[in-house]
Structure formats: structure tokens, C-alpha cells
mmCIF file of C-alpha atoms in Angstrom:
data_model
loop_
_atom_site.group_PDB
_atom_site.id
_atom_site.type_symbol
_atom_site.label_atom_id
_atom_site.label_comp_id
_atom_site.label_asym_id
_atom_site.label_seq_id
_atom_site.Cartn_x
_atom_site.Cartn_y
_atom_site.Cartn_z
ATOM 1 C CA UNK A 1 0.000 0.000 0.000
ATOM 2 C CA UNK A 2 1.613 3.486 -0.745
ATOM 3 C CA UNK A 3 2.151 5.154 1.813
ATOM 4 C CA UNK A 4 -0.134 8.095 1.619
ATOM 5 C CA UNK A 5 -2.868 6.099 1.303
ATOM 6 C CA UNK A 6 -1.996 4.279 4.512
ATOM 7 C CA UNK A 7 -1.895 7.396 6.578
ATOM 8 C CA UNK A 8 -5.493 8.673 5.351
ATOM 9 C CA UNK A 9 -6.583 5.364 6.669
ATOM 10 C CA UNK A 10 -4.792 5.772 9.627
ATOM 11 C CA UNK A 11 -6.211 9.248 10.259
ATOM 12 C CA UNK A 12 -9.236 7.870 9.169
ATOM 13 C CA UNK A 13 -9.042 5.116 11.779
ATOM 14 C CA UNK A 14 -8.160 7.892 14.651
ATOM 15 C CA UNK A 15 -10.816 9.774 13.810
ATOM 16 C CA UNK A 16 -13.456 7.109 14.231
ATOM 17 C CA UNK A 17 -11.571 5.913 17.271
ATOM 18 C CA UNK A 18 -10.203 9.057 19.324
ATOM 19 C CA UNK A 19 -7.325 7.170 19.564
ATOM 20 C CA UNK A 20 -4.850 4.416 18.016
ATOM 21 C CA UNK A 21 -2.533 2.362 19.197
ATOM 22 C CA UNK A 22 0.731 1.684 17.007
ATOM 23 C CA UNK A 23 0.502 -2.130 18.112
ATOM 24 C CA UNK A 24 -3.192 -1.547 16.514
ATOM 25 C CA UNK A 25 -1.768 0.379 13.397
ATOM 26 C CA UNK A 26 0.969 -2.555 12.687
ATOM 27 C CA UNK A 27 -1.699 -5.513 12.928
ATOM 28 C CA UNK A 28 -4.070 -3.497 11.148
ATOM 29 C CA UNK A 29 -1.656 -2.733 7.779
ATOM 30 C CA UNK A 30 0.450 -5.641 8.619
ATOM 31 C CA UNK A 31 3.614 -3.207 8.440
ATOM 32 C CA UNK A 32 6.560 -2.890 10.742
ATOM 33 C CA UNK A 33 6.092 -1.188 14.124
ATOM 34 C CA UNK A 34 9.293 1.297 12.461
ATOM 35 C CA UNK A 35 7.249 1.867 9.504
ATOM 36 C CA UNK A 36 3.973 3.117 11.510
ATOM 37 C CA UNK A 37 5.925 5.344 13.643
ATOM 38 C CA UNK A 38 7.428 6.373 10.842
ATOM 39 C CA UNK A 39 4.035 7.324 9.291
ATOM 40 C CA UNK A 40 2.852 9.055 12.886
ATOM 41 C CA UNK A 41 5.786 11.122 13.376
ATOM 42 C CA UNK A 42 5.172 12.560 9.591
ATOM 43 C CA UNK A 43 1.143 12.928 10.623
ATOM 44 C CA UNK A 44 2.390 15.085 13.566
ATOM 45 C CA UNK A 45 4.472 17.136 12.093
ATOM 46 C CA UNK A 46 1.735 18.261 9.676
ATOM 47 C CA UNK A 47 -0.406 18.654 12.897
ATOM 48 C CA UNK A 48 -3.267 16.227 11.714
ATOM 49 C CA UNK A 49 -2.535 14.162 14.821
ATOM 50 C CA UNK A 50 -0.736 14.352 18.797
ATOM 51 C CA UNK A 51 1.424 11.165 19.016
ATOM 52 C CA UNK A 52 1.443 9.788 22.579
ATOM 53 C CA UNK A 53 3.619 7.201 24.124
ATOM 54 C CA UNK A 54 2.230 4.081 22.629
ATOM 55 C CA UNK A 55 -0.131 5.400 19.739
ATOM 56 C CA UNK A 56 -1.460 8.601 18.987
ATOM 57 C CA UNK A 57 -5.202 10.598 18.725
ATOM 58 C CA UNK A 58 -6.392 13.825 17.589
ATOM 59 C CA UNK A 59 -7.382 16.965 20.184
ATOM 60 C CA UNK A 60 -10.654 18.609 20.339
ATOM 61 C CA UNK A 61 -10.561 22.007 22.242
ATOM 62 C CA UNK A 62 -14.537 20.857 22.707
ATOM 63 C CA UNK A 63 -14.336 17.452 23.473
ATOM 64 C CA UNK A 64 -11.728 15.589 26.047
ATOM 65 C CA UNK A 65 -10.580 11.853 24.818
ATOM 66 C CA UNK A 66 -12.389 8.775 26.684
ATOM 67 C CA UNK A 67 -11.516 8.219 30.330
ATOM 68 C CA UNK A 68 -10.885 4.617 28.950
ATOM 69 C CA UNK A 69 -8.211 5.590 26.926
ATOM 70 C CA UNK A 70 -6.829 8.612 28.742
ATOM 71 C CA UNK A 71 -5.916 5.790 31.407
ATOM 72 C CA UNK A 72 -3.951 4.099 29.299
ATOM 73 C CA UNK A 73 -2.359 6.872 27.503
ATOM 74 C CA UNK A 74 1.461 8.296 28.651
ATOM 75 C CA UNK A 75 0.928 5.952 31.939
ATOM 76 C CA UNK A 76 4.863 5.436 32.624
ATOM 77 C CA UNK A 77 5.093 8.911 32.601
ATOM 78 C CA UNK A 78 1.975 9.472 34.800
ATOM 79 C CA UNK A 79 3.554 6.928 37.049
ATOM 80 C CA UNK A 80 6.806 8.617 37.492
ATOM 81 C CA UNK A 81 4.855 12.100 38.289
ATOM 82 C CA UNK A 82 2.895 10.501 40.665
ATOM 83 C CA UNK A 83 6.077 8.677 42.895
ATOM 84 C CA UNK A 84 7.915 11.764 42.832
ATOM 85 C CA UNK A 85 4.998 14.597 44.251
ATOM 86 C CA UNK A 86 3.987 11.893 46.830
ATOM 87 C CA UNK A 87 7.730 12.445 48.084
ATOM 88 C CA UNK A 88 5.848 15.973 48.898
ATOM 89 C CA UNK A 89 2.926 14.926 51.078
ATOM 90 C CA UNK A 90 3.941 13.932 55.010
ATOM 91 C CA UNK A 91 2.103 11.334 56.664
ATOM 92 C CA UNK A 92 -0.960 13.217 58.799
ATOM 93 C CA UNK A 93 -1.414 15.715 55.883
ATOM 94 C CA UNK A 94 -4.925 16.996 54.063
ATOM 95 C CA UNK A 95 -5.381 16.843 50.353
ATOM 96 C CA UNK A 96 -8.089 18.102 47.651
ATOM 97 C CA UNK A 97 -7.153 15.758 44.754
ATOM 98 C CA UNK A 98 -9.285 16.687 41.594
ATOM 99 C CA UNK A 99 -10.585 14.570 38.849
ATOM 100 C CA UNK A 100 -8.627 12.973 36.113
ATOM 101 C CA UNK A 101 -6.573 9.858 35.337
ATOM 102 C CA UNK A 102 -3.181 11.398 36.289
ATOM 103 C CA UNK A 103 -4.656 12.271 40.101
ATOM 104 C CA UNK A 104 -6.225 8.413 40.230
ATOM 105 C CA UNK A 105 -2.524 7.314 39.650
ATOM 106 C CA UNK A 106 -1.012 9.695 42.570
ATOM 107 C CA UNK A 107 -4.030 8.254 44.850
ATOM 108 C CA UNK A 108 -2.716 4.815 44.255
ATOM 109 C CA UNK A 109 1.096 6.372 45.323
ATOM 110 C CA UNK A 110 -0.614 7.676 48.215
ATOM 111 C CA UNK A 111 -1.308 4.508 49.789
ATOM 112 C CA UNK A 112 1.963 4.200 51.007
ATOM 113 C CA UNK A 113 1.621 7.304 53.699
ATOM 114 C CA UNK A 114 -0.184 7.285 57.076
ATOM 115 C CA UNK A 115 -3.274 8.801 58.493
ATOM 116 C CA UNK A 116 -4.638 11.444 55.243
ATOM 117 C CA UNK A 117 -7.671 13.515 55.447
ATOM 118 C CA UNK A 118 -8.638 13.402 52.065
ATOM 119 C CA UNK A 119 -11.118 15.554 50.327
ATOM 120 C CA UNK A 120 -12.578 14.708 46.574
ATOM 121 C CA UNK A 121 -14.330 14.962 43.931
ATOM 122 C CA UNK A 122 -13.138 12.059 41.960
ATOM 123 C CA UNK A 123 -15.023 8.258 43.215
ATOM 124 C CA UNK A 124 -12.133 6.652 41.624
ATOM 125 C CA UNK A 125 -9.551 8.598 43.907
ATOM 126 C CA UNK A 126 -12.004 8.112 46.749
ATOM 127 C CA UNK A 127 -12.498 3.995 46.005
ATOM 128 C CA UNK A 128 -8.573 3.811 46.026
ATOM 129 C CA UNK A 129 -7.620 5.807 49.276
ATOM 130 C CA UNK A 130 -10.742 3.940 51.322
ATOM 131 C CA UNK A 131 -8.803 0.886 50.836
ATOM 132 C CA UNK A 132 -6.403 2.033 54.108
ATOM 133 C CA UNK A 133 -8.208 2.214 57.080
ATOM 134 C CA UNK A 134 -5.948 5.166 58.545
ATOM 135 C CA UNK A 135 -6.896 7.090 55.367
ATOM 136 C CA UNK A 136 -10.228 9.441 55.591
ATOM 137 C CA UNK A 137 -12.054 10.237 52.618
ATOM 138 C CA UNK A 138 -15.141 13.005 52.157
ATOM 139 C CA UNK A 139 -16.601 12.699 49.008
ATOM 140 C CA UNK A 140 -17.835 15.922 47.584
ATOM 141 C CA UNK A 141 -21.278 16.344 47.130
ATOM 142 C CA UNK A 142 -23.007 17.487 42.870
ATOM 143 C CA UNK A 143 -23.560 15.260 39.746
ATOM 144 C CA UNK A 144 -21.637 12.616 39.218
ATOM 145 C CA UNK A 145 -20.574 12.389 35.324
ATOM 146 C CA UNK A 146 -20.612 8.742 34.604
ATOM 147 C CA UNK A 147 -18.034 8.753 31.783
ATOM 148 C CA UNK A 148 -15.386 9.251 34.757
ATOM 149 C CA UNK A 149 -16.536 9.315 38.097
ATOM 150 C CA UNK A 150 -16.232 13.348 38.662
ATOM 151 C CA UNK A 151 -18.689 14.944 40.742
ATOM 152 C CA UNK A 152 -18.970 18.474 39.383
ATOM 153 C CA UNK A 153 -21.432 21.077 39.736
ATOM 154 C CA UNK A 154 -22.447 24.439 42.051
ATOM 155 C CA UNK A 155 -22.842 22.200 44.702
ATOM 156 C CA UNK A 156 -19.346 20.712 44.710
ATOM 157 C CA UNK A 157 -18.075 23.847 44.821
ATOM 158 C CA UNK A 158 -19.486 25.253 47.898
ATOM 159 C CA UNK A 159 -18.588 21.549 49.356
ATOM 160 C CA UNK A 160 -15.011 22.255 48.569
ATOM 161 C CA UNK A 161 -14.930 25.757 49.610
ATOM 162 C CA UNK A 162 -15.958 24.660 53.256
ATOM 163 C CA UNK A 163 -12.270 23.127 54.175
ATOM 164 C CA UNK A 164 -8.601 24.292 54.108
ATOM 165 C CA UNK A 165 -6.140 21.978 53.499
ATOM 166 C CA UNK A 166 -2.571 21.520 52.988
ATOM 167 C CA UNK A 167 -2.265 20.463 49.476
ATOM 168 C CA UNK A 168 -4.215 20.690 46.621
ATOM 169 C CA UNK A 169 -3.096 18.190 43.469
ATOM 170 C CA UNK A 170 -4.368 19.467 40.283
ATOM 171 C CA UNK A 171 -4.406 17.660 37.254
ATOM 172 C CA UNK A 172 -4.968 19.177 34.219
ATOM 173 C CA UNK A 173 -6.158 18.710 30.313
ATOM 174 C CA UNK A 174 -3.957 21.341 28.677
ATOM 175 C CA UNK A 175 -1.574 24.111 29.395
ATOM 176 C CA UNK A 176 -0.923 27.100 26.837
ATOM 177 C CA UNK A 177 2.651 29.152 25.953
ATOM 178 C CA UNK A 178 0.894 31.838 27.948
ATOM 179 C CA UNK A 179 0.787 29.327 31.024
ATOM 180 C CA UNK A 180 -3.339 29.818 31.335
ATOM 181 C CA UNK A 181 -4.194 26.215 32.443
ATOM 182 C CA UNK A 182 -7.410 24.930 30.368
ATOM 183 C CA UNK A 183 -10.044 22.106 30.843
ATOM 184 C CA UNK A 184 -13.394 20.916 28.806
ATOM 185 C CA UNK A 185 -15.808 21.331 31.319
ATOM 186 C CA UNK A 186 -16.790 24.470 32.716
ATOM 187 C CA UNK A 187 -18.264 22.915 36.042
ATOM 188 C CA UNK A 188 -15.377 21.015 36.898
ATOM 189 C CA UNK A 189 -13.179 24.152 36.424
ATOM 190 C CA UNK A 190 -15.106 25.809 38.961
ATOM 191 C CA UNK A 191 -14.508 23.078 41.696
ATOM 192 C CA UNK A 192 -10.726 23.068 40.798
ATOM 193 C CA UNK A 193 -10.262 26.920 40.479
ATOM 194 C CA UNK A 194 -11.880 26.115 44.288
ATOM 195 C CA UNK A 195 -9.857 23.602 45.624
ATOM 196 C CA UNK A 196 -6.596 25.910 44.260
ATOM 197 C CA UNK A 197 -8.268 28.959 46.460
ATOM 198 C CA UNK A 198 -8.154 26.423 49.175
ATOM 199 C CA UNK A 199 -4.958 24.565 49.133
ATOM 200 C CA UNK A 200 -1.645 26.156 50.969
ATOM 201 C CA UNK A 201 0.636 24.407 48.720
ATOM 202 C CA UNK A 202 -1.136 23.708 44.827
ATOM 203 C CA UNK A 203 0.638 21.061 42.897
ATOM 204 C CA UNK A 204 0.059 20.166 39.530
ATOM 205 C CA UNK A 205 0.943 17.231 37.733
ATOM 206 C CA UNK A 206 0.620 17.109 34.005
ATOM 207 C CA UNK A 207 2.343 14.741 31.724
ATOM 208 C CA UNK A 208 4.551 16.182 28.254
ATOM 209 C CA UNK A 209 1.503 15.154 26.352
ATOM 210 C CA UNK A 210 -0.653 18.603 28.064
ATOM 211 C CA UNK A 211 2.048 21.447 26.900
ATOM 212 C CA UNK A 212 0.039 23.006 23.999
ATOM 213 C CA UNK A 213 -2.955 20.845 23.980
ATOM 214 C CA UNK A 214 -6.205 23.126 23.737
ATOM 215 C CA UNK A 215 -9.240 23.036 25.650
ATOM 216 C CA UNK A 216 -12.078 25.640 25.358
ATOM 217 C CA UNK A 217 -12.387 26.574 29.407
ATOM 218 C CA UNK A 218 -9.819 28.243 31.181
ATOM 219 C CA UNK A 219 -9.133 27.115 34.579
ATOM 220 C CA UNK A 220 -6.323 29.552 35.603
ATOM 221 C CA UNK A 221 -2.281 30.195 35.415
ATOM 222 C CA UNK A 222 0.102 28.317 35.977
ATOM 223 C CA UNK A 223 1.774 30.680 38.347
ATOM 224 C CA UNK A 224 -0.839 29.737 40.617
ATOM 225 C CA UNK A 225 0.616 26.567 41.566
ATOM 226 C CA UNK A 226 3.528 26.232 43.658
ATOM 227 C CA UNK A 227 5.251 22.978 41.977
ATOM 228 C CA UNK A 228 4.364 21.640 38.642
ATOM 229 C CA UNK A 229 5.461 17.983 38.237
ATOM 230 C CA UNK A 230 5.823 16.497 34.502
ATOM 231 C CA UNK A 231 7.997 13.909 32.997
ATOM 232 C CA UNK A 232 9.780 16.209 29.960
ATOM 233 C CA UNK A 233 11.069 19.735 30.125
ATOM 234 C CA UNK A 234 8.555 22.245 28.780
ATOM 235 C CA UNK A 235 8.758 24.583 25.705
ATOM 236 C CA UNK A 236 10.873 27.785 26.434
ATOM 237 C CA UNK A 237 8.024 30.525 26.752
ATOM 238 C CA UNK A 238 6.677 28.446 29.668
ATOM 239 C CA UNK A 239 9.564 27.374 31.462
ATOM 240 C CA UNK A 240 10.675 31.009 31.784
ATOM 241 C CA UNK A 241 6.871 32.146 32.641
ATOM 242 C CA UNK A 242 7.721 29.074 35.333
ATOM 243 C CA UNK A 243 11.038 30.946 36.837
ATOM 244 C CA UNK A 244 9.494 34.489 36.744
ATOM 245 C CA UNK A 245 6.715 33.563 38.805
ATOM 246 C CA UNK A 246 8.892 31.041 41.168
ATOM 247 C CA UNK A 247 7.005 28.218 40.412
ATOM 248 C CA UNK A 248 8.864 25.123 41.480
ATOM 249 C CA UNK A 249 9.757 22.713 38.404
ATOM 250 C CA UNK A 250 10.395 19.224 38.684
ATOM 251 C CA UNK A 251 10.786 16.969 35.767
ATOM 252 C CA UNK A 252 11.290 12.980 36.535
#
């Protein structure tokens, strides 16, 4: 098959899917793994497509990808964020932790301190810390959306804005040059920008994958968190918009 066909039916494939796998791509064409990365790398240089670790899948500034796949997507990375903020958080401490797939994997790091008064809005992050009996868990009260297990809403908001904790983990769906931090739903913004207002020490943890990926709401700056965790250096504008406003950085 020429090649140009093959990456219109690769695009074509992404597009019906939201996201690809390469191991998908090379049983699907019945080509080398080398000659479909080959073929992605070309795609996103052109822009038609974000590659990922493992695949790739097209951004909607309207529309997030599946919680299915966003669990699946950069998870070594999201792994190595997670170990290295939990070095952070002292046993006896209180957390917000927000909704997304990156704060389910620092909930499951969690489990290894003592005694945390955990606030949430995320029954995912709440199933995992419940598992310790030393760990206590509030659930915030609003709508659950069942395509992830967030609770969102007015309500959750005035939940969350009745506590003060110590640390507030963010994660995160995109984050411009211009540092504004941007998410897909404007109710769950409002419970973050919340738990941020709330939180003595904000940390955010956002994978390589988030620099320059658009969403239509905007949550807030980045200079509003004290650390930002993330597994690859990011672009230039942000990292000095990162040093300006003293934000710590720590890449793993």
C-alpha cells in the first residue's frame, strides 16, 4: 500500500476511534512497528494528529478523549509524576485531589503514607484511598458524570470551599505558551479553580503530552501553583513564565 494512502486510513481510523494504538496500526496494515511510527511522526508534524507514548489521537478544544483511553495513555510517565509529588505529602497531611486519570494514579502512590484527610471529587480517587483504614475520605457532594466518576457542579463547589487543606493536586487537560491552564468542562473548572483557592501548597501534575494541547475553558495560570510535576522539560516561553513567577519545576 503506498504510503499516503496508509496514513489517510490511519487518520481515518483515529478519527473514528479518538485514539490508536501503534501495536493496533501494525496488525491493522500488517507493516513494521518502524514503519507506523514512521508514518505518525510525519502525521504530527503536519499537525493532523498528537502522538502519545504508545499510539497517537487527535485533540478537540470541545471534546476531552475517553476516560478509557486517557488511562492508558502516557501511563509510565503518569507513574513517574505521581512517585515523585507523593515524596511531597507527610504522613498526617490533608489533600483536595481533583478529577482525572493522572490524580487516580497519585491516589494509588498515596497509599503508602499514614493517616490522610482526604477531600474529593473524583469516586475513583475516593475507592482507592478507602482501601487504608488510617486514610479518611469526604466525598464531595453534585452530579456525578458517569463517563469518569467526577462529581462536578455548584454544589461541589461550595462543598469544597468549606475546608482548608494543605495540598491541593491538580491535574490538568492542557496548558498554553501563555501558562493559562485549560479544561473541557466548565463545572469542573469551577470546583478546581476552588480547591486551588483552598490549598496552601497547589501542585500540579501534568504529563509532556498537556504542553500546547487546547481546551475551550480556562481554569487559571500556571503561576498559581507552587510545583508543577511532569515527565519532559517544557517549551521555552513556559519554562521562563515558570522561573518568573517562582514556580517550582520538577521533571522525573
Amino acid at each position: 500500500m503506498a504510503q499516503r494512502r496508509r496514513q489517510e486510513l490511519i487518520m481515518e481510523l483515529i478519527r473514528k476511534n479518538g485514539f490508536v494504538t501503534t501495536e493496533q496500526l501494525v496488525d491493522h496494515f500488517n507493516v513494521t512497528p518502524q514503519t507506523i511510527r514512521r508514518d505518525l511522526n510525519e502525521l504530527a508534524k503536519k499537525n493532523t494528529l498528537r502522538r502519545h507514548h504508545g499510539g497517537a489521537g487527535i485533540d478537540s478544544s470541545t471534546v476531552n478523549t475517553s476516560y478509557q483511553t486517557r488511562k492508558i495513555l502516557d501511563l509510565e510517565a503518569k507513574e513517574r509524576i505521581a512517585e515523585a509529588l507523593v515524596e511531597l505529602i507527610p504522613d498526617n497531611s490533608s489533600i483536595f485531589i481533583n478529577i482525572g486519570t493522572t490524580t487516580e494514579t497519585i491516589a494509588k502512590a498515596l497509599l503508602r503514607r499514614n493517616n490522610l484527610q482526604i477531600v474529593t471529587n473524583n469516586l475513583h480517587v475516593a475507592s482507592i484511598l478507602s482501601a487504608r483504614e488510617d486514610c479518611h475520605v469526604i466525598i464531595a457532594g453534585g452530579e456525578v458524570r458517569n463517563r469518569d466518576g467526577g462529581i462536578v457542579g455548584e454544589a461541589t463547589r461550595d462543598f469544597i470551599n468549606q475546608f482548608k487543606m494543605d495540598f491541593g493536586i491538580i491535574g490538568i487537560s492542557g496548558i498554553h505558551s501563555d501558562g493559562s491552564l485549560l479544561d473541557f468542562d466548565y463545572r469542573e473548572v469551577r470546583v478546581a479553580q476552588a480547591i486551588i483557592e483552598n490549598s496552601a501548597q497547589v501542585l500540579l501534575a501534568a504529563d509532556h503530552s498537556k504542553f500546547g494541547r487546547n481546551a475551550m475553558v480556562r481554569l487559571g495560570n500556571v503561576m498559581q501553583a507552587d510545583y508543577l510535576f511532569t515527565d519532559q522539560e517544557p517549551p521555552v516561553e513556559l519554562r521562563q513564565l515558570l522561573n518568573e513567577n517562582d514556580v517550582d519545576l520538577r521533571v522525573v
